Short mmCIF file of C-alpha atoms in Angstrom, two decimals:
data_model
loop_
_atom_site.label_atom_id
_atom_site.label_comp_id
_atom_site.label_asym_id
_atom_site.label_seq_id
_atom_site.Cartn_x
_atom_site.Cartn_y
_atom_site.Cartn_z
CA MET A 1 0.00 0.00 0.00
CA VAL A 2 2.88 2.37 0.77
CA ALA A 3 4.32 1.85 -2.70
CA LEU A 4 0.95 2.49 -4.33
CA ARG A 5 0.37 5.65 -2.31
CA ALA A 6 3.86 6.90 -3.12
CA SER A 7 3.21 6.37 -6.84
CA GLY A 8 0.18 8.66 -6.66
CA CYS A 9 -2.68 6.13 -6.52
CA VAL A 10 -5.64 8.05 -5.12
CA PHE A 11 -7.37 4.95 -3.76
CA ALA A 12 -4.23 3.14 -2.62
CA GLU A 13 -5.89 1.27 0.26
CA ASP A 14 -8.76 -0.02 -1.87
CA GLU A 15 -6.44 -1.01 -4.70
CA ALA A 16 -4.07 -2.78 -2.30
CA ALA A 17 -6.96 -4.82 -0.90
CA LEU A 18 -8.03 -5.89 -4.39
CA LEU A 19 -4.50 -6.87 -5.39
CA LEU A 20 -4.03 -8.82 -2.14
CA ALA A 21 -7.26 -10.72 -2.75
CA GLU A 22 -6.30 -11.57 -6.33
CA ALA A 23 -2.64 -12.55 -5.86
CA THR A 24 -1.90 -16.18 -5.04
CA THR A 25 1.74 -15.72 -4.00
CA GLU A 26 3.88 -12.92 -2.58
CA SER A 27 5.96 -12.74 -5.75
CA GLU A 28 2.81 -12.43 -7.86
CA LEU A 29 1.62 -9.61 -5.61
CA GLU A 30 4.94 -7.81 -6.07
CA ARG A 31 4.65 -8.10 -9.84
CA MET A 32 1.09 -6.79 -9.75
CA VAL A 33 2.09 -3.81 -7.59
CA ASP A 34 5.00 -3.05 -9.92
CA ARG A 35 2.67 -3.07 -12.91
CA ARG A 36 0.25 -0.71 -11.15
CA ILE A 37 3.05 1.68 -10.19
CA THR A 38 4.04 1.99 -13.86
CA GLY A 39 0.48 3.15 -14.61
CA GLU A 40 -1.12 -0.01 -15.98
CA PRO A 41 -4.89 0.04 -15.32
CA LEU A 42 -5.89 -1.81 -12.16
CA GLU A 43 -8.64 -3.64 -14.04
CA VAL A 44 -6.18 -5.09 -16.56
CA ILE A 45 -3.92 -6.28 -13.76
CA LEU A 46 -6.83 -7.89 -11.92
CA GLY A 47 -8.29 -9.28 -15.12
CA TRP A 48 -11.74 -7.88 -14.39
CA ALA A 49 -13.71 -4.67 -13.81
CA GLU A 50 -16.87 -4.17 -11.79
CA PHE A 51 -19.68 -2.66 -13.84
CA ARG A 52 -23.16 -2.27 -12.39
CA GLY A 53 -22.41 -4.98 -9.85
CA ILE A 54 -21.13 -7.46 -12.45
CA ARG A 55 -17.56 -8.69 -12.89
CA VAL A 56 -16.56 -8.10 -16.49
CA GLY A 57 -13.43 -9.84 -17.78
CA ILE A 58 -10.80 -7.36 -19.03
CA ASP A 59 -7.82 -8.21 -21.25
CA PRO A 60 -4.77 -6.08 -22.07
CA HIS A 61 -5.41 -3.46 -24.79
CA VAL A 62 -9.17 -3.54 -24.20
CA PHE A 63 -11.15 -0.44 -23.17
CA VAL A 64 -12.03 -0.50 -19.48
CA PRO A 65 -15.74 0.24 -18.86
CA ARG A 66 -16.30 3.46 -16.91
CA TYR A 67 -18.69 3.88 -14.02
CA ARG A 68 -20.50 6.74 -15.82
CA THR A 69 -21.55 4.45 -18.68
CA GLY A 70 -23.83 2.67 -16.24
CA PHE A 71 -26.20 5.59 -16.82
CA LEU A 72 -26.63 4.61 -20.48
CA VAL A 73 -27.49 1.05 -19.42
CA GLU A 74 -29.93 2.37 -16.82
CA LEU A 75 -31.74 4.40 -19.48
CA ALA A 76 -31.82 1.42 -21.84
CA ILE A 77 -33.31 -0.84 -19.18
CA ALA A 78 -36.07 1.71 -18.53
CA LEU A 79 -36.94 1.77 -22.26
CA ALA A 80 -36.77 -1.97 -22.87
CA PRO A 81 -39.87 -3.84 -24.08
CA PRO A 82 -40.27 -7.54 -23.24
CA SER A 83 -37.73 -9.81 -24.94
CA PRO A 84 -35.95 -6.97 -26.77
CA THR A 85 -33.57 -7.17 -29.70
CA VAL A 86 -30.51 -5.09 -28.76
CA ILE A 87 -27.39 -4.06 -30.68
CA ASP A 88 -24.27 -3.00 -28.74
CA LEU A 89 -21.84 -1.17 -31.05
CA CYS A 90 -18.24 -0.34 -30.09
CA CYS A 91 -18.86 -3.03 -27.48
CA GLY A 92 -15.31 -3.28 -26.10
CA SER A 93 -15.37 -5.92 -23.38
CA GLY A 94 -19.12 -6.43 -23.81
CA ALA A 95 -19.88 -4.75 -20.47
CA LEU A 96 -22.99 -2.87 -21.62
CA GLY A 97 -24.57 -5.96 -23.13
CA MET A 98 -23.73 -8.06 -20.06
CA ALA A 99 -25.28 -5.54 -17.68
CA PHE A 100 -28.37 -5.00 -19.82
CA ALA A 101 -29.04 -8.70 -20.36
CA ALA A 102 -28.61 -9.37 -16.63
CA ALA A 103 -31.46 -6.96 -15.94
CA VAL A 104 -33.79 -7.71 -18.88
CA PRO A 105 -34.85 -11.35 -19.37
CA GLU A 106 -34.80 -12.96 -22.81
CA THR A 107 -32.70 -10.23 -24.40
CA ARG A 108 -31.64 -11.00 -27.96
CA LEU A 109 -28.20 -9.39 -28.01
CA PHE A 110 -25.83 -8.65 -30.88
CA ALA A 111 -22.51 -6.86 -30.30
CA ALA A 112 -19.70 -5.64 -32.54
CA ASP A 113 -16.30 -4.02 -32.28
CA VAL A 114 -13.49 -3.23 -34.73
CA GLU A 115 -10.70 -4.32 -32.35
CA SER A 116 -9.71 -8.01 -32.38
CA ALA A 117 -8.65 -7.96 -28.71
CA ALA A 118 -11.99 -6.46 -27.70
CA VAL A 119 -13.94 -9.00 -29.76
CA ALA A 120 -12.08 -11.93 -28.15
CA CYS A 121 -12.74 -10.47 -24.69
CA ALA A 122 -16.41 -9.76 -25.42
CA ARG A 123 -16.97 -13.25 -26.81
CA ARG A 124 -15.85 -14.75 -23.49
CA ASN A 125 -17.93 -12.32 -21.45
CA LEU A 126 -21.03 -12.74 -23.61
CA ALA A 127 -20.81 -16.51 -24.08
CA GLY A 128 -24.35 -17.83 -23.75
CA ILE A 129 -25.70 -14.26 -23.65
CA GLY A 130 -25.26 -12.87 -27.16
CA GLU A 131 -23.35 -12.96 -30.43
CA VAL A 132 -20.23 -10.85 -31.03
CA PHE A 133 -19.01 -9.79 -34.48
CA GLU A 134 -15.72 -8.23 -35.57
CA GLY A 135 -15.81 -5.27 -37.93
CA ASP A 136 -16.52 -1.59 -38.40
CA LEU A 137 -19.76 -0.48 -36.72
CA PHE A 138 -22.78 -2.07 -38.47
CA ALA A 139 -20.79 -3.74 -41.26
CA PRO A 140 -20.31 -7.20 -39.65
CA LEU A 141 -23.87 -7.53 -38.32
CA PRO A 142 -26.31 -9.99 -39.96
CA ARG A 143 -28.43 -8.28 -42.64
CA SER A 144 -31.47 -9.96 -41.08
CA LEU A 145 -31.15 -7.55 -38.14
CA ARG A 146 -31.94 -4.51 -40.26
CA GLY A 147 -35.08 -2.82 -38.96
CA GLU A 148 -35.34 -5.24 -36.03
CA ALA A 149 -33.59 -3.58 -33.05
CA GLU A 150 -35.62 -1.96 -30.29
CA LEU A 151 -32.46 -0.57 -28.72
CA LEU A 152 -29.07 0.45 -30.11
CA LEU A 153 -26.46 1.00 -27.37
CA VAL A 154 -23.28 2.82 -28.35
CA ASN A 155 -20.34 3.80 -26.17
CA ALA A 156 -18.34 5.27 -29.05
CA PRO A 157 -15.12 7.27 -28.56
CA TYR A 158 -15.83 10.97 -28.10
CA VAL A 159 -12.53 12.52 -27.00
CA PRO A 160 -11.38 15.11 -29.59
CA THR A 161 -8.09 14.11 -31.21
CA GLY A 162 -6.30 17.17 -29.84
CA GLU A 163 -7.19 16.24 -26.28
CA ILE A 164 -5.93 12.65 -26.28
CA GLY A 165 -2.52 13.75 -25.00
CA ARG A 166 -4.15 15.22 -21.87
CA MET A 167 -5.86 11.98 -20.89
CA PRO A 168 -4.57 10.00 -17.88
CA PRO A 169 -1.62 7.75 -18.84
CA GLU A 170 -3.51 4.59 -17.90
CA ALA A 171 -5.98 5.38 -20.68
CA ARG A 172 -3.83 6.85 -23.45
CA LEU A 173 -0.93 4.40 -22.97
CA TYR A 174 -2.80 1.17 -22.27
CA GLU A 175 -6.14 1.40 -24.08
CA PRO A 176 -6.50 1.26 -27.88
CA LEU A 177 -6.50 4.67 -29.55
CA VAL A 178 -9.49 3.69 -31.67
CA ALA A 179 -11.54 3.37 -28.46
CA LEU A 180 -10.63 6.90 -27.34
CA ASP A 181 -10.18 9.14 -30.39
CA GLY A 182 -13.42 10.63 -31.67
CA GLY A 183 -11.87 12.84 -34.36
CA GLY A 184 -11.66 16.62 -34.63
CA ASP A 185 -14.64 17.51 -32.42
CA GLY A 186 -14.95 14.06 -30.86
CA LEU A 187 -18.15 13.15 -32.69
CA ASP A 188 -16.99 11.45 -35.88
CA ILE A 189 -18.34 8.04 -34.86
CA HIS A 190 -21.57 9.59 -33.58
CA ARG A 191 -22.17 10.97 -37.08
CA ARG A 192 -21.57 7.61 -38.71
CA VAL A 193 -23.82 5.76 -36.25
CA ALA A 194 -26.64 8.30 -36.56
CA ALA A 195 -26.48 8.14 -40.37
CA GLU A 196 -27.25 4.41 -40.34
CA ALA A 197 -29.30 4.00 -37.16
CA ARG A 198 -32.73 4.22 -38.83
CA ASN A 199 -31.83 1.27 -41.04
CA TRP A 200 -31.34 -0.95 -37.99
CA LEU A 201 -34.00 0.31 -35.58
CA ARG A 202 -37.62 -0.70 -35.57
CA PRO A 203 -40.09 2.19 -35.80
CA GLY A 204 -40.18 3.51 -32.23
CA GLY A 205 -36.74 2.02 -31.50
CA THR A 206 -34.10 4.14 -29.79
CA LEU A 207 -30.40 4.83 -30.17
CA LEU A 208 -28.57 5.71 -26.94
CA ILE A 209 -25.06 7.14 -27.18
CA GLU A 210 -22.76 8.56 -24.52
CA THR A 211 -21.17 11.98 -25.02
CA SER A 212 -20.04 14.96 -22.94
CA ASP A 213 -22.16 17.85 -21.75
CA ARG A 214 -20.28 20.30 -23.95
CA GLN A 215 -20.85 18.14 -27.06
CA ARG A 216 -24.51 17.42 -26.47
CA ASP A 217 -25.96 20.23 -28.62
CA ILE A 218 -23.91 19.12 -31.62
CA ALA A 219 -24.97 15.52 -30.99
CA VAL A 220 -28.62 16.60 -30.96
CA GLU A 221 -28.14 18.37 -34.31
CA ILE A 222 -26.55 15.22 -35.73
CA PHE A 223 -29.49 13.08 -34.59
CA GLU A 224 -32.14 15.50 -35.84
CA ARG A 225 -30.40 15.78 -39.22
CA ASN A 226 -30.76 12.00 -39.52
CA HIS A 227 -34.47 12.03 -38.66
CA LEU A 228 -34.13 10.79 -35.10
CA MET A 229 -36.24 12.46 -32.41
CA SER A 230 -33.56 13.45 -29.91
CA ARG A 231 -33.43 14.00 -26.18
CA VAL A 232 -30.60 14.82 -23.79
CA HIS A 233 -30.27 12.88 -20.53
CA TYR A 234 -27.95 13.92 -17.69
CA SER A 235 -27.21 12.26 -14.35
CA GLU A 236 -25.46 13.99 -11.47
CA ASP A 237 -24.93 10.65 -9.74
CA TYR A 238 -23.05 9.24 -12.73
CA ASP A 239 -21.77 12.63 -13.96
CA ALA A 240 -22.77 11.36 -17.38
CA THR A 241 -24.52 12.70 -20.48
CA VAL A 242 -26.39 10.50 -22.95
CA VAL A 243 -28.22 11.59 -26.08
CA SER A 244 -31.07 9.40 -27.29
CA GLY A 245 -32.55 9.32 -30.77
CA THR A 246 -35.82 7.57 -31.51
CA ARG A 247 -36.91 6.44 -34.94
CA LEU A 248 -40.37 7.85 -35.45
CA ARG A 249 -43.03 5.46 -36.64
CA ASP A 250 -43.47 5.59 -40.40
#
């Protein structure tokens, strides 16, 4: 714990307890502490992250789910009809799909990510829960899903390219750039998702995408331009902003 505190870990006591519980030998504990001191994410060292009360397996070079993204899942659960068909894009470890399916029985879940490491991780986490595809956004999904999804969950990257260098080292050095970099204003992927969302949503279906408070007005414009009825959601508890876009009934 002393070494962790000296390295600048804000929650040194909590992290030390987790590492102690996970290590099987003293030498393994030392290696784990050394890795944490160099800035490697705690979740990668442990091999798991807690997300909405669920342990999600985490591999090296896979985006670590953030607490704030639990708000997006909470909104999705509130909107879910019985036995929903759900698409989780930019799925990373599969955390959103895992948490949603744990709360909504008989979910028909389809997830996709462009990163091979993320897809391998998500396939383990979502085994028996949903199908995971590798490819760019909607491209790898079965064509039979078009027009079938009640919910489209997207935790796309939204950090502007020019701000990546100011991110904490454990993110910018250990997580894939494609999971962080959202382009010039941070909303490049949001534009691409919104442009295709109506093709994959049922009438009345909803796209939910995380963004920042300062980007929300642009995100709303993007959604409205693509004929999605938009709404901004903010949670103080999660310190999170989500923009939803609903496909109006034809």
